[in-house]
Every structure is written in structure tokens, then in C-alpha cells.
């Protein structure tokens, strides 16, 4: 039982791995010579990262150079350090105030690209509102509620929104579709554009430099289309946030329990019914134990603890099971996958498990069976085969 509690206590706290003290601000000041991933409440990066940087937290600020990709999910995200490769970001409020060597893919409630920002690749945006005051050397493709472009887009612009405001420069061809389009006095179009607005033909003032603007009915979308598009944007944003968060969790889970899961995965295809039974006992039995703990006054603290790790284990059960299945496949195929390959395969399996839950009844049942088998193997092993376990990496 102690080993079982140890496993789930660690499972609850692994999102805090990487910080020396729990529930305190994290400030990274030492040069990191490899990939670096971290989760916490408030994170500030003040050191050079030679590899990829993967972060998840409430408030995140990156102030120094990242030599490869930045993958980040959080409540408020501010990027001020030079990013040499791509940015993949999802959050409530995002600020890009730096030079980025390649593409940016962002999903958020509110996005600000400052006048200091230079994006050497493309900007792909899914957001509620976005203001772009910097320079995009590639294309922009944006789906949002409201977008303001005050900066420069060197190549093509494809923008779908409820409201579009252009007061910057677009050098490539443009496709604009919105309920309302406003052209500012500083706007310049150096290439042809097609547009559709619910308001009809627009006054482009002096913004067209030897080019044509064509009202294009094929870009039309009625109010229902905009509503569905907004729903789609929200759904895409959710999935990007989910994938980033899940990917970080998988990396930390693999770091913390890789050897343990690899060891027990060899038995995943033996005695499915036994594993399903143990998993079902865990999933349905723990709530009864929690209820009894709350009935017994002295057991309330235990009930709170059990309730916490139980909810956490259910929330991330598909990720734990997916990593277990990945190790099973790796062992059976006699492969030696690296950390990143293993993480991406696990993410794919986890996403598949999550997607099947959208199938009415049958999907939820299948997901339950898969997760129960995974947790059943873990519980059985912890109770009956502790000598085979190795928690060290």
C-alpha cells in the first residue's frame, strides 16, 4: 500500500518537477545545454537554452535565447528572448516581443505581436483577438474574433474574422473576409486583394498602390458560418492547448516513471481480464474509500488526499496508459526509441483515446476499458510484484 501511495503521490506532484521547492516561483538563471522542460505556477527564463524549451504554467516569461523550438502553454505568456526556431504557444494572453527565426503557431484569447517583433517565417493564428504591430517576413493566416494589423506582412495574408482593421503594410496578395473591415489612413496594399464584408464595397482610400481590390462573393460567410467558424477556432485552440500540455506531461511522466512503466509493459498483453478487474476496482473502489474517509471524522484528511490523487489520476489516466502502451510496442518490436519519438507516439495514442470518448456510449466504454487495463496492471504489479520494480532512471 505504501508503494501504491508513493506512486500516486509522485503522479500528483510531477507537474512540479523541475522546481526545487513546490508552490514557489521558478526562475531559471543557469545555462541549459540540452532540451529543457518545466511546469509550475510562475516561470521566468533568464538563461540561454541550447535545445528545445517546453513550458506549462499560469504565468510564463521567456527573456533569454532559445536555440531551438519554444513550446509553451499557460495563462499569460510573454516572450522577449530571441527564439531561433519555431514557437508553438497556447494560452489566455500571449505577447510576442522578440525576433523569431521561423514560424509561429499560436492559439489564445488575446494575442499581441509588438512593434519589436520580427517573424522570419509564417504566423498562423487562432485567437479571440490579435494585434499585430511587428514584421512578418512570411505569410499570415489568421482566424480570430478581431484582428488589427499595424505592422508589415511581406508575403500573403489570409484573414478570416468578425472584425478586421488594417493600418499597416501588406506586400503580398490578400484575402480578407469579415463582418466588418476598416482600412486605416496608413494602410498600404502592394499587391492585389480579394475581400468580402457584410457591409459591401469598401473605401480603400489611398491604400492601393497600383493594384486592384475585388469584392469576392465566394469569400462570403453568413452569420451562421461565422458562428461555426468561431466554434471551430475555439475547438482548435483547445486541442492545441491540450496537445501542448499533454506533451509536456508525457515528457515529465517518462522522466519520472520511465523504467517502471517499461518494466511492467511487457505484461500488458497477459491476462487482460485480471488487469481490467484490478483497474475497475481502482476506478470504482477509491470513491467508496473516499466516502468512508469523510464519514469518519478523523479520516477527512485522508479523504482529501485520496480525492486529490484520484481526480488527478482520472484526468491524466489516458496519458499514463498511452505511455504504457508505447513501451509495450517498443519492447515487442525490439525497438530503441529516443525520448522524442516515444513522446510523440504516446501523444498520438493519448489523442486517439481522447477522441474515441466523443463516440456516444461506446467511445466512453472503450476508453474506460483501455484506461482500466493500464491502471489495473500498475495496481496489480505494485501489490504483487514489487521486487521487479525499479524507480530509478
mmCIF file of C-alpha atoms in Angstrom:
data_model
loop_
_atom_site.group_PDB
_atom_site.id
_atom_site.type_symbol
_atom_site.label_atom_id
_atom_site.label_comp_id
_atom_site.label_asym_id
_atom_site.label_seq_id
_atom_site.Cartn_x
_atom_site.Cartn_y
_atom_site.Cartn_z
ATOM 1 C CA UNK A 1 0.000 0.000 0.000
ATOM 2 C CA UNK A 2 2.902 2.339 0.762
ATOM 3 C CA UNK A 3 4.264 1.797 -2.730
ATOM 4 C CA UNK A 4 0.850 2.498 -4.238
ATOM 5 C CA UNK A 5 0.566 5.746 -2.296
ATOM 6 C CA UNK A 6 4.110 6.647 -3.323
ATOM 7 C CA UNK A 7 3.287 6.155 -6.991
ATOM 8 C CA UNK A 8 0.188 8.328 -6.934
ATOM 9 C CA UNK A 9 1.748 10.940 -4.673
ATOM 10 C CA UNK A 10 4.510 11.294 -7.235
ATOM 11 C CA UNK A 11 1.915 11.307 -10.010
ATOM 12 C CA UNK A 12 0.193 14.293 -8.412
ATOM 13 C CA UNK A 13 3.382 16.238 -7.991
ATOM 14 C CA UNK A 14 5.223 15.512 -11.238
ATOM 15 C CA UNK A 15 3.871 18.680 -12.809
ATOM 16 C CA UNK A 16 6.057 20.461 -10.266
ATOM 17 C CA UNK A 17 9.182 18.520 -11.254
ATOM 18 C CA UNK A 18 11.984 20.866 -12.218
ATOM 19 C CA UNK A 19 11.416 23.340 -9.409
ATOM 20 C CA UNK A 20 13.352 22.895 -6.210
ATOM 21 C CA UNK A 21 10.548 23.929 -3.915
ATOM 22 C CA UNK A 22 6.901 23.366 -4.561
ATOM 23 C CA UNK A 23 4.460 26.261 -4.941
ATOM 24 C CA UNK A 24 7.182 28.884 -5.358
ATOM 25 C CA UNK A 25 8.151 30.986 -8.345
ATOM 26 C CA UNK A 26 10.604 29.358 -10.729
ATOM 27 C CA UNK A 27 13.453 31.475 -12.091
ATOM 28 C CA UNK A 28 15.915 29.700 -14.383
ATOM 29 C CA UNK A 29 19.247 31.537 -14.424
ATOM 30 C CA UNK A 30 21.706 28.780 -15.371
ATOM 31 C CA UNK A 31 22.649 27.974 -18.966
ATOM 32 C CA UNK A 32 20.876 24.802 -20.152
ATOM 33 C CA UNK A 33 22.894 22.788 -22.670
ATOM 34 C CA UNK A 34 20.099 20.451 -23.784
ATOM 35 C CA UNK A 35 16.321 20.321 -24.181
ATOM 36 C CA UNK A 36 14.595 21.708 -21.103
ATOM 37 C CA UNK A 37 11.027 21.213 -19.933
ATOM 38 C CA UNK A 38 9.319 22.577 -16.879
ATOM 39 C CA UNK A 39 5.909 23.050 -15.258
ATOM 40 C CA UNK A 40 4.964 25.429 -12.455
ATOM 41 C CA UNK A 41 2.818 28.335 -11.330
ATOM 42 C CA UNK A 42 5.042 31.285 -12.310
ATOM 43 C CA UNK A 43 8.018 30.618 -14.579
ATOM 44 C CA UNK A 44 10.709 33.039 -15.754
ATOM 45 C CA UNK A 45 13.524 32.005 -18.079
ATOM 46 C CA UNK A 46 16.627 34.194 -17.742
ATOM 47 C CA UNK A 47 19.183 31.810 -19.221
ATOM 48 C CA UNK A 48 20.193 30.519 -22.645
ATOM 49 C CA UNK A 49 18.548 27.240 -23.668
ATOM 50 C CA UNK A 50 20.573 25.304 -26.252
ATOM 51 C CA UNK A 51 17.794 22.851 -27.125
ATOM 52 C CA UNK A 52 14.005 22.961 -27.207
ATOM 53 C CA UNK A 53 12.183 24.709 -24.371
ATOM 54 C CA UNK A 54 8.859 23.183 -23.259
ATOM 55 C CA UNK A 55 6.885 25.026 -20.572
ATOM 56 C CA UNK A 56 3.467 24.906 -18.904
ATOM 57 C CA UNK A 57 2.235 27.214 -16.150
ATOM 58 C CA UNK A 58 -0.007 30.088 -15.155
ATOM 59 C CA UNK A 59 2.378 32.979 -15.864
ATOM 60 C CA UNK A 60 5.360 32.391 -18.132
ATOM 61 C CA UNK A 61 8.060 34.838 -19.248
ATOM 62 C CA UNK A 62 10.957 33.941 -21.552
ATOM 63 C CA UNK A 63 13.677 36.609 -21.514
ATOM 64 C CA UNK A 64 16.723 34.843 -22.972
ATOM 65 C CA UNK A 65 17.694 32.981 -26.137
ATOM 66 C CA UNK A 66 16.223 29.621 -27.093
ATOM 67 C CA UNK A 67 18.323 27.943 -29.789
ATOM 68 C CA UNK A 68 15.576 25.598 -30.974
ATOM 69 C CA UNK A 69 11.771 25.454 -30.587
ATOM 70 C CA UNK A 70 9.707 27.080 -27.854
ATOM 71 C CA UNK A 71 6.623 25.027 -26.943
ATOM 72 C CA UNK A 72 4.540 26.692 -24.270
ATOM 73 C CA UNK A 73 1.066 26.518 -22.724
ATOM 74 C CA UNK A 74 -0.154 28.826 -19.974
ATOM 75 C CA UNK A 75 -2.456 31.526 -18.726
ATOM 76 C CA UNK A 76 -0.295 34.534 -19.603
ATOM 77 C CA UNK A 77 2.766 34.096 -21.805
ATOM 78 C CA UNK A 78 5.365 36.774 -22.584
ATOM 79 C CA UNK A 79 8.250 36.044 -24.963
ATOM 80 C CA UNK A 80 11.093 38.577 -25.008
ATOM 81 C CA UNK A 81 14.113 36.358 -25.707
ATOM 82 C CA UNK A 82 15.324 35.506 -29.217
ATOM 83 C CA UNK A 83 13.796 32.237 -30.458
ATOM 84 C CA UNK A 84 15.946 30.740 -33.208
ATOM 85 C CA UNK A 85 13.368 28.246 -34.452
ATOM 86 C CA UNK A 86 9.577 27.885 -34.112
ATOM 87 C CA UNK A 87 7.133 28.979 -31.432
ATOM 88 C CA UNK A 88 4.114 26.812 -30.610
ATOM 89 C CA UNK A 89 2.040 28.564 -27.977
ATOM 90 C CA UNK A 90 -1.419 28.289 -26.425
ATOM 91 C CA UNK A 91 -2.746 30.449 -23.617
ATOM 92 C CA UNK A 92 -5.140 33.056 -22.375
ATOM 93 C CA UNK A 93 -2.956 36.077 -23.132
ATOM 94 C CA UNK A 94 0.150 35.934 -25.318
ATOM 95 C CA UNK A 95 2.722 38.630 -26.050
ATOM 96 C CA UNK A 96 5.478 38.148 -28.641
ATOM 97 C CA UNK A 97 8.079 40.885 -28.174
ATOM 98 C CA UNK A 98 11.115 39.428 -29.887
ATOM 99 C CA UNK A 99 12.701 38.079 -33.068
ATOM 100 C CA UNK A 100 11.661 34.582 -34.113
ATOM 101 C CA UNK A 101 13.766 32.590 -36.559
ATOM 102 C CA UNK A 102 10.945 30.583 -38.120
ATOM 103 C CA UNK A 103 7.183 30.056 -37.822
ATOM 104 C CA UNK A 104 4.765 30.924 -35.031
ATOM 105 C CA UNK A 105 1.597 28.929 -34.399
ATOM 106 C CA UNK A 106 -0.495 30.428 -31.632
ATOM 107 C CA UNK A 107 -3.889 29.871 -30.057
ATOM 108 C CA UNK A 108 -5.154 32.185 -27.360
ATOM 109 C CA UNK A 109 -7.759 34.525 -26.070
ATOM 110 C CA UNK A 110 -5.725 37.693 -26.612
ATOM 111 C CA UNK A 111 -2.556 37.936 -28.712
ATOM 112 C CA UNK A 112 -0.166 40.888 -29.077
ATOM 113 C CA UNK A 113 2.701 40.960 -31.585
ATOM 114 C CA UNK A 114 4.658 44.066 -30.584
ATOM 115 C CA UNK A 115 6.485 46.531 -32.818
ATOM 116 C CA UNK A 116 9.774 44.885 -31.744
ATOM 117 C CA UNK A 117 8.738 41.510 -33.134
ATOM 118 C CA UNK A 118 10.272 40.140 -36.333
ATOM 119 C CA UNK A 119 8.922 36.793 -37.522
ATOM 120 C CA UNK A 120 11.168 35.244 -40.175
ATOM 121 C CA UNK A 121 8.642 32.552 -41.085
ATOM 122 C CA UNK A 122 4.855 32.433 -41.133
ATOM 123 C CA UNK A 123 2.318 33.418 -38.497
ATOM 124 C CA UNK A 124 -0.632 31.053 -38.056
ATOM 125 C CA UNK A 125 -3.121 32.379 -35.541
ATOM 126 C CA UNK A 126 -6.244 31.027 -33.840
ATOM 127 C CA UNK A 127 -7.392 33.532 -31.250
ATOM 128 C CA UNK A 128 -10.129 35.697 -29.860
ATOM 129 C CA UNK A 129 -8.370 38.998 -30.588
ATOM 130 C CA UNK A 130 -4.959 39.698 -32.102
ATOM 131 C CA UNK A 131 -2.994 42.898 -32.653
ATOM 132 C CA UNK A 132 0.000 42.634 -34.978
ATOM 133 C CA UNK A 133 2.368 45.608 -34.777
ATOM 134 C CA UNK A 134 5.581 43.890 -35.866
ATOM 135 C CA UNK A 135 7.040 42.460 -39.070
ATOM 136 C CA UNK A 136 6.173 39.116 -40.658
ATOM 137 C CA UNK A 137 8.642 38.080 -43.348
ATOM 138 C CA UNK A 138 6.468 35.176 -44.450
ATOM 139 C CA UNK A 139 2.697 34.724 -44.694
ATOM 140 C CA UNK A 140 -0.038 35.356 -42.173
ATOM 141 C CA UNK A 141 -3.035 33.073 -41.834
ATOM 142 C CA UNK A 142 -5.426 34.159 -39.111
ATOM 143 C CA UNK A 143 -8.797 33.046 -37.747
ATOM 144 C CA UNK A 144 -9.993 35.277 -34.939
ATOM 145 C CA UNK A 145 -12.722 37.414 -33.490
ATOM 146 C CA UNK A 146 -10.975 40.729 -34.103
ATOM 147 C CA UNK A 147 -7.643 41.409 -35.788
ATOM 148 C CA UNK A 148 -5.641 44.617 -36.086
ATOM 149 C CA UNK A 149 -2.652 44.798 -38.420
ATOM 150 C CA UNK A 150 -0.495 47.857 -37.821
ATOM 151 C CA UNK A 151 2.794 46.256 -38.868
ATOM 152 C CA UNK A 152 4.144 44.739 -42.087
ATOM 153 C CA UNK A 153 3.363 41.453 -43.826
ATOM 154 C CA UNK A 154 5.935 40.737 -46.531
ATOM 155 C CA UNK A 155 4.066 37.902 -48.251
ATOM 156 C CA UNK A 156 0.465 36.705 -48.442
ATOM 157 C CA UNK A 157 -2.307 37.479 -45.972
ATOM 158 C CA UNK A 158 -5.340 35.244 -45.483
ATOM 159 C CA UNK A 159 -7.555 36.637 -42.756
ATOM 160 C CA UNK A 160 -10.947 35.484 -41.501
ATOM 161 C CA UNK A 161 -12.503 37.344 -38.580
ATOM 162 C CA UNK A 162 -15.545 39.119 -37.288
ATOM 163 C CA UNK A 163 -13.732 42.468 -37.450
ATOM 164 C CA UNK A 164 -10.635 43.355 -39.460
ATOM 165 C CA UNK A 165 -8.668 46.587 -39.074
ATOM 166 C CA UNK A 166 -5.748 47.235 -41.433
ATOM 167 C CA UNK A 167 -3.440 50.167 -40.804
ATOM 168 C CA UNK A 168 -0.175 48.533 -41.850
ATOM 169 C CA UNK A 169 1.540 47.228 -44.986
ATOM 170 C CA UNK A 170 0.763 44.010 -46.869
ATOM 171 C CA UNK A 171 3.161 43.322 -49.739
ATOM 172 C CA UNK A 172 1.712 40.026 -50.947
ATOM 173 C CA UNK A 173 -1.751 39.125 -52.185
ATOM 174 C CA UNK A 174 -4.562 39.343 -49.655
ATOM 175 C CA UNK A 175 -7.819 37.552 -48.891
ATOM 176 C CA UNK A 176 -9.938 39.287 -46.275
ATOM 177 C CA UNK A 177 -13.325 38.071 -45.036
ATOM 178 C CA UNK A 178 -15.201 39.619 -42.118
ATOM 179 C CA UNK A 179 -18.447 41.157 -40.986
ATOM 180 C CA UNK A 180 -16.640 44.488 -40.775
ATOM 181 C CA UNK A 181 -13.424 45.650 -42.464
ATOM 182 C CA UNK A 182 -11.832 49.005 -41.633
ATOM 183 C CA UNK A 183 -8.954 50.496 -43.631
ATOM 184 C CA UNK A 184 -6.783 52.970 -41.715
ATOM 185 C CA UNK A 185 -5.054 56.026 -43.135
ATOM 186 C CA UNK A 186 -1.619 54.353 -43.004
ATOM 187 C CA UNK A 187 -2.683 51.142 -44.757
ATOM 188 C CA UNK A 188 -0.781 50.106 -47.899
ATOM 189 C CA UNK A 189 -1.529 47.169 -50.203
ATOM 190 C CA UNK A 190 1.276 46.453 -52.669
ATOM 191 C CA UNK A 191 -0.491 43.540 -54.330
ATOM 192 C CA UNK A 192 -3.983 42.583 -55.424
ATOM 193 C CA UNK A 193 -6.586 41.677 -52.846
ATOM 194 C CA UNK A 194 -9.927 39.921 -52.699
ATOM 195 C CA UNK A 195 -12.308 40.718 -49.901
ATOM 196 C CA UNK A 196 -15.803 40.161 -48.598
ATOM 197 C CA UNK A 197 -17.553 42.242 -45.985
ATOM 198 C CA UNK A 198 -21.104 42.222 -44.721
ATOM 199 C CA UNK A 199 -21.003 45.992 -45.268
ATOM 200 C CA UNK A 200 -20.441 45.551 -49.000
ATOM 201 C CA UNK A 201 -17.937 47.573 -51.029
ATOM 202 C CA UNK A 202 -15.200 49.350 -49.091
ATOM 203 C CA UNK A 203 -13.425 52.665 -49.395
ATOM 204 C CA UNK A 204 -9.739 51.760 -49.574
ATOM 205 C CA UNK A 205 -8.757 55.441 -49.582
ATOM 206 C CA UNK A 206 -5.171 55.774 -50.830
ATOM 207 C CA UNK A 207 -4.046 52.339 -49.670
ATOM 208 C CA UNK A 208 -3.979 50.635 -53.085
ATOM 209 C CA UNK A 209 -0.584 51.147 -54.742
ATOM 210 C CA UNK A 210 -1.119 50.313 -58.414
ATOM 211 C CA UNK A 211 -3.167 47.224 -57.532
ATOM 212 C CA UNK A 212 -6.803 46.136 -57.578
ATOM 213 C CA UNK A 213 -9.260 45.318 -54.806
ATOM 214 C CA UNK A 214 -12.082 42.943 -55.786
ATOM 215 C CA UNK A 215 -15.254 42.228 -53.864
ATOM 216 C CA UNK A 216 -15.415 38.415 -53.883
ATOM 217 C CA UNK A 217 -18.744 36.735 -53.120
ATOM 218 C CA UNK A 218 -17.008 33.365 -52.824
ATOM 219 C CA UNK A 219 -15.486 34.572 -49.565
ATOM 220 C CA UNK A 220 -18.923 35.259 -48.176
ATOM 221 C CA UNK A 221 -19.991 33.623 -44.956
ATOM 222 C CA UNK A 222 -23.354 34.235 -43.341
ATOM 223 C CA UNK A 223 -23.727 34.740 -39.620
ATOM 224 C CA UNK A 224 -24.087 31.018 -39.065
ATOM 225 C CA UNK A 225 -20.812 30.399 -40.838
ATOM 226 C CA UNK A 226 -19.093 32.939 -38.626
ATOM 227 C CA UNK A 227 -20.583 31.320 -35.548
ATOM 228 C CA UNK A 228 -19.428 27.884 -36.650
ATOM 229 C CA UNK A 229 -16.047 29.298 -37.564
ATOM 230 C CA UNK A 230 -15.721 30.840 -34.108
ATOM 231 C CA UNK A 231 -16.662 27.488 -32.605
ATOM 232 C CA UNK A 232 -14.053 25.829 -34.785
ATOM 233 C CA UNK A 233 -11.424 28.343 -33.696
ATOM 234 C CA UNK A 234 -12.224 27.653 -30.055
ATOM 235 C CA UNK A 235 -12.085 23.895 -30.670
ATOM 236 C CA UNK A 236 -8.752 24.141 -32.483
ATOM 237 C CA UNK A 237 -7.384 26.366 -29.736
ATOM 238 C CA UNK A 238 -8.490 23.847 -27.113
ATOM 239 C CA UNK A 239 -6.815 20.996 -28.956
ATOM 240 C CA UNK A 240 -3.570 22.899 -29.399
ATOM 241 C CA UNK A 241 -3.581 23.731 -25.687
ATOM 242 C CA UNK A 242 -4.413 20.118 -24.852
ATOM 243 C CA UNK A 243 -1.665 18.710 -27.079
ATOM 244 C CA UNK A 244 0.986 21.065 -25.711
ATOM 245 C CA UNK A 245 0.018 20.379 -22.101
ATOM 246 C CA UNK A 246 -0.240 16.635 -22.711
ATOM 247 C CA UNK A 247 3.133 16.587 -24.466
ATOM 248 C CA UNK A 248 4.811 18.279 -21.515
ATOM 249 C CA UNK A 249 3.131 15.908 -19.063
ATOM 250 C CA UNK A 250 4.279 12.912 -21.123
ATOM 251 C CA UNK A 251 7.889 14.124 -21.071
ATOM 252 C CA UNK A 252 7.808 14.531 -17.296
ATOM 253 C CA UNK A 253 5.954 11.240 -16.786
ATOM 254 C CA UNK A 254 8.558 9.437 -18.883
ATOM 255 C CA UNK A 255 11.332 11.124 -16.907
ATOM 256 C CA UNK A 256 9.825 10.159 -13.559
ATOM 257 C CA UNK A 257 8.491 6.655 -14.231
ATOM 258 C CA UNK A 258 10.096 5.519 -17.477
ATOM 259 C CA UNK A 259 11.901 2.466 -16.098
ATOM 260 C CA UNK A 260 8.895 1.413 -14.025
ATOM 261 C CA UNK A 261 6.476 1.578 -16.959
ATOM 262 C CA UNK A 262 8.970 -0.114 -19.295
ATOM 263 C CA UNK A 263 9.366 -2.995 -16.815
ATOM 264 C CA UNK A 264 5.662 -3.701 -16.379
ATOM 265 C CA UNK A 265 4.683 -3.035 -20.017
ATOM 266 C CA UNK A 266 5.958 -6.474 -21.043
ATOM 267 C CA UNK A 267 2.973 -7.970 -19.194
ATOM 268 C CA UNK A 268 0.372 -5.716 -20.789
ATOM 269 C CA UNK A 269 -0.862 -8.434 -23.157
ATOM 270 C CA UNK A 270 -1.136 -11.093 -20.447
ATOM 271 C CA UNK A 271 -4.366 -11.629 -18.535
ATOM 272 C CA UNK A 272 -6.429 -8.698 -19.791
ATOM 273 C CA UNK A 273 -9.385 -9.680 -17.614
ATOM 274 C CA UNK A 274 -7.263 -9.610 -14.466
ATOM 275 C CA UNK A 275 -5.893 -6.176 -15.317
ATOM 276 C CA UNK A 276 -9.367 -4.927 -16.225
ATOM 277 C CA UNK A 277 -10.664 -6.216 -12.902
ATOM 278 C CA UNK A 278 -7.949 -4.528 -10.847
ATOM 279 C CA UNK A 279 -8.409 -1.321 -12.813
ATOM 280 C CA UNK A 280 -12.168 -1.380 -12.284
ATOM 281 C CA UNK A 281 -11.677 -1.934 -8.562
ATOM 282 C CA UNK A 282 -9.393 1.093 -8.503
ATOM 283 C CA UNK A 283 -11.700 3.342 -10.541
ATOM 284 C CA UNK A 284 -14.892 2.382 -8.680
ATOM 285 C CA UNK A 285 -13.411 1.386 -5.324
ATOM 286 C CA UNK A 286 -11.414 4.502 -4.469
ATOM 287 C CA UNK A 287 -14.535 6.761 -4.438
ATOM 288 C CA UNK A 288 -16.105 4.422 -1.846
ATOM 289 C CA UNK A 289 -12.941 4.596 0.240
ATOM 290 C CA UNK A 290 -13.015 8.395 -0.023
ATOM 291 C CA UNK A 291 -16.659 8.447 1.072
ATOM 292 C CA UNK A 292 -15.909 6.260 4.104
ATOM 293 C CA UNK A 293 -12.976 8.528 4.995
ATOM 294 C CA UNK A 294 -15.242 11.580 5.033
ATOM 295 C CA UNK A 295 -17.839 9.775 7.153
ATOM 296 C CA UNK A 296 -15.167 9.010 9.736
ATOM 297 C CA UNK A 297 -14.182 12.441 11.046
ATOM 298 C CA UNK A 298 -10.557 11.516 11.713
ATOM 299 C CA UNK A 299 -10.338 10.233 8.143
ATOM 300 C CA UNK A 300 -11.180 13.572 6.483
ATOM 301 C CA UNK A 301 -7.518 14.494 5.743
ATOM 302 C CA UNK A 302 -7.017 11.042 4.207
ATOM 303 C CA UNK A 303 -10.197 11.508 2.174
ATOM 304 C CA UNK A 304 -8.992 14.855 0.846
ATOM 305 C CA UNK A 305 -5.640 13.345 -0.106
ATOM 306 C CA UNK A 306 -7.228 10.317 -1.774
ATOM 307 C CA UNK A 307 -9.718 12.556 -3.588
ATOM 308 C CA UNK A 308 -6.903 14.707 -4.946
ATOM 309 C CA UNK A 309 -4.799 11.921 -6.407
ATOM 310 C CA UNK A 310 -7.891 10.041 -7.619
ATOM 311 C CA UNK A 311 -9.166 13.012 -9.647
ATOM 312 C CA UNK A 312 -5.655 13.672 -10.916
ATOM 313 C CA UNK A 313 -5.198 10.043 -11.961
ATOM 314 C CA UNK A 314 -8.524 10.072 -13.833
ATOM 315 C CA UNK A 315 -7.692 13.343 -15.579
ATOM 316 C CA UNK A 316 -4.335 12.047 -16.826
ATOM 317 C CA UNK A 317 -5.198 8.350 -16.973
ATOM 318 C CA UNK A 318 -5.184 8.260 -20.769
ATOM 319 C CA UNK A 319 -1.646 9.709 -20.791
ATOM 320 C CA UNK A 320 -0.343 7.166 -18.277
ATOM 321 C CA UNK A 321 -1.961 4.326 -20.220
ATOM 322 C CA UNK A 322 -0.718 5.702 -23.556
ATOM 323 C CA UNK A 323 2.884 5.755 -22.317
ATOM 324 C CA UNK A 324 2.450 2.215 -21.008
ATOM 325 C CA UNK A 325 1.206 1.100 -24.450
ATOM 326 C CA UNK A 326 4.126 2.893 -26.120
ATOM 327 C CA UNK A 327 6.644 0.987 -24.004
ATOM 328 C CA UNK A 328 4.766 -2.229 -24.784
ATOM 329 C CA UNK A 329 5.059 -1.577 -28.534
ATOM 330 C CA UNK A 330 8.707 -0.587 -28.208
ATOM 331 C CA UNK A 331 9.517 -3.798 -26.324
ATOM 332 C CA UNK A 332 7.537 -6.114 -28.595
ATOM 333 C CA UNK A 333 9.063 -4.632 -31.751
ATOM 334 C CA UNK A 334 12.586 -4.718 -30.267
ATOM 335 C CA UNK A 335 12.977 -1.004 -30.912
ATOM 336 C CA UNK A 336 15.042 1.533 -29.050
ATOM 337 C CA UNK A 337 13.098 4.745 -29.499
ATOM 338 C CA UNK A 338 14.533 8.001 -28.273
ATOM 339 C CA UNK A 339 12.763 10.289 -25.830
ATOM 340 C CA UNK A 340 11.157 12.463 -28.513
ATOM 341 C CA UNK A 341 9.978 9.558 -30.668
ATOM 342 C CA UNK A 342 8.488 7.881 -27.616
ATOM 343 C CA UNK A 343 6.788 11.127 -26.558
ATOM 344 C CA UNK A 344 5.201 11.740 -29.979
ATOM 345 C CA UNK A 345 3.950 8.155 -30.264
ATOM 346 C CA UNK A 346 2.488 8.411 -26.764
ATOM 347 C CA UNK A 347 0.821 11.701 -27.667
ATOM 348 C CA UNK A 348 -0.759 10.085 -30.725
ATOM 349 C CA UNK A 349 -2.109 7.165 -28.693
ATOM 350 C CA UNK A 350 -3.396 9.524 -25.985
ATOM 351 C CA UNK A 351 -5.128 11.738 -28.550
ATOM 352 C CA UNK A 352 -6.769 8.657 -30.075
ATOM 353 C CA UNK A 353 -8.034 7.561 -26.651
ATOM 354 C CA UNK A 354 -9.369 11.058 -26.022
ATOM 355 C CA UNK A 355 -11.049 11.226 -29.434
ATOM 356 C CA UNK A 356 -12.900 7.937 -29.064
ATOM 357 C CA UNK A 357 -14.609 9.310 -25.956
ATOM 358 C CA UNK A 358 -16.634 11.523 -28.315
ATOM 359 C CA UNK A 359 -18.374 8.419 -29.692
ATOM 360 C CA UNK A 360 -21.655 8.170 -27.742
ATOM 361 C CA UNK A 361 -21.552 5.496 -25.023
ATOM 362 C CA UNK A 362 -19.339 3.044 -26.946
ATOM 363 C CA UNK A 363 -16.450 5.514 -27.036
ATOM 364 C CA UNK A 364 -16.590 6.170 -23.303
ATOM 365 C CA UNK A 365 -16.819 2.429 -22.638
ATOM 366 C CA UNK A 366 -13.780 1.672 -24.811
ATOM 367 C CA UNK A 367 -11.775 4.482 -23.199
ATOM 368 C CA UNK A 368 -12.731 3.164 -19.750
ATOM 369 C CA UNK A 369 -11.615 -0.365 -20.659
ATOM 370 C CA UNK A 370 -8.270 0.831 -22.040
ATOM 371 C CA UNK A 371 -7.511 3.042 -19.022
ATOM 372 C CA UNK A 372 -8.723 0.378 -16.583
ATOM 373 C CA UNK A 373 -6.401 -2.215 -18.147
ATOM 374 C CA UNK A 374 -3.458 0.176 -17.826
ATOM 375 C CA UNK A 375 -4.152 1.148 -14.234
ATOM 376 C CA UNK A 376 -5.040 -2.465 -13.401
ATOM 377 C CA UNK A 377 -1.601 -3.629 -14.485
ATOM 378 C CA UNK A 378 0.004 -0.875 -12.402
ATOM 379 C CA UNK A 379 -2.046 -1.687 -9.287
ATOM 380 C CA UNK A 380 -1.512 -5.441 -9.653
ATOM 381 C CA UNK A 381 2.229 -5.000 -10.079
ATOM 382 C CA UNK A 382 2.537 -2.646 -7.118
ATOM 383 C CA UNK A 383 0.718 -5.059 -4.848
ATOM 384 C CA UNK A 384 2.153 -8.375 -6.043
ATOM 385 C CA UNK A 385 5.440 -7.844 -7.830
ATOM 386 C CA UNK A 386 7.294 -5.054 -6.022
ATOM 387 C CA UNK A 387 10.610 -6.888 -6.362
ATOM 388 C CA UNK A 388 10.576 -6.354 -10.102
ATOM 389 C CA UNK A 389 10.179 -2.585 -9.896
ATOM 390 C CA UNK A 390 12.907 -0.083 -10.498
ATOM 391 C CA UNK A 391 12.023 3.588 -9.998
ATOM 392 C CA UNK A 392 15.456 4.890 -10.959
ATOM 393 C CA UNK A 393 16.307 6.134 -14.418
#
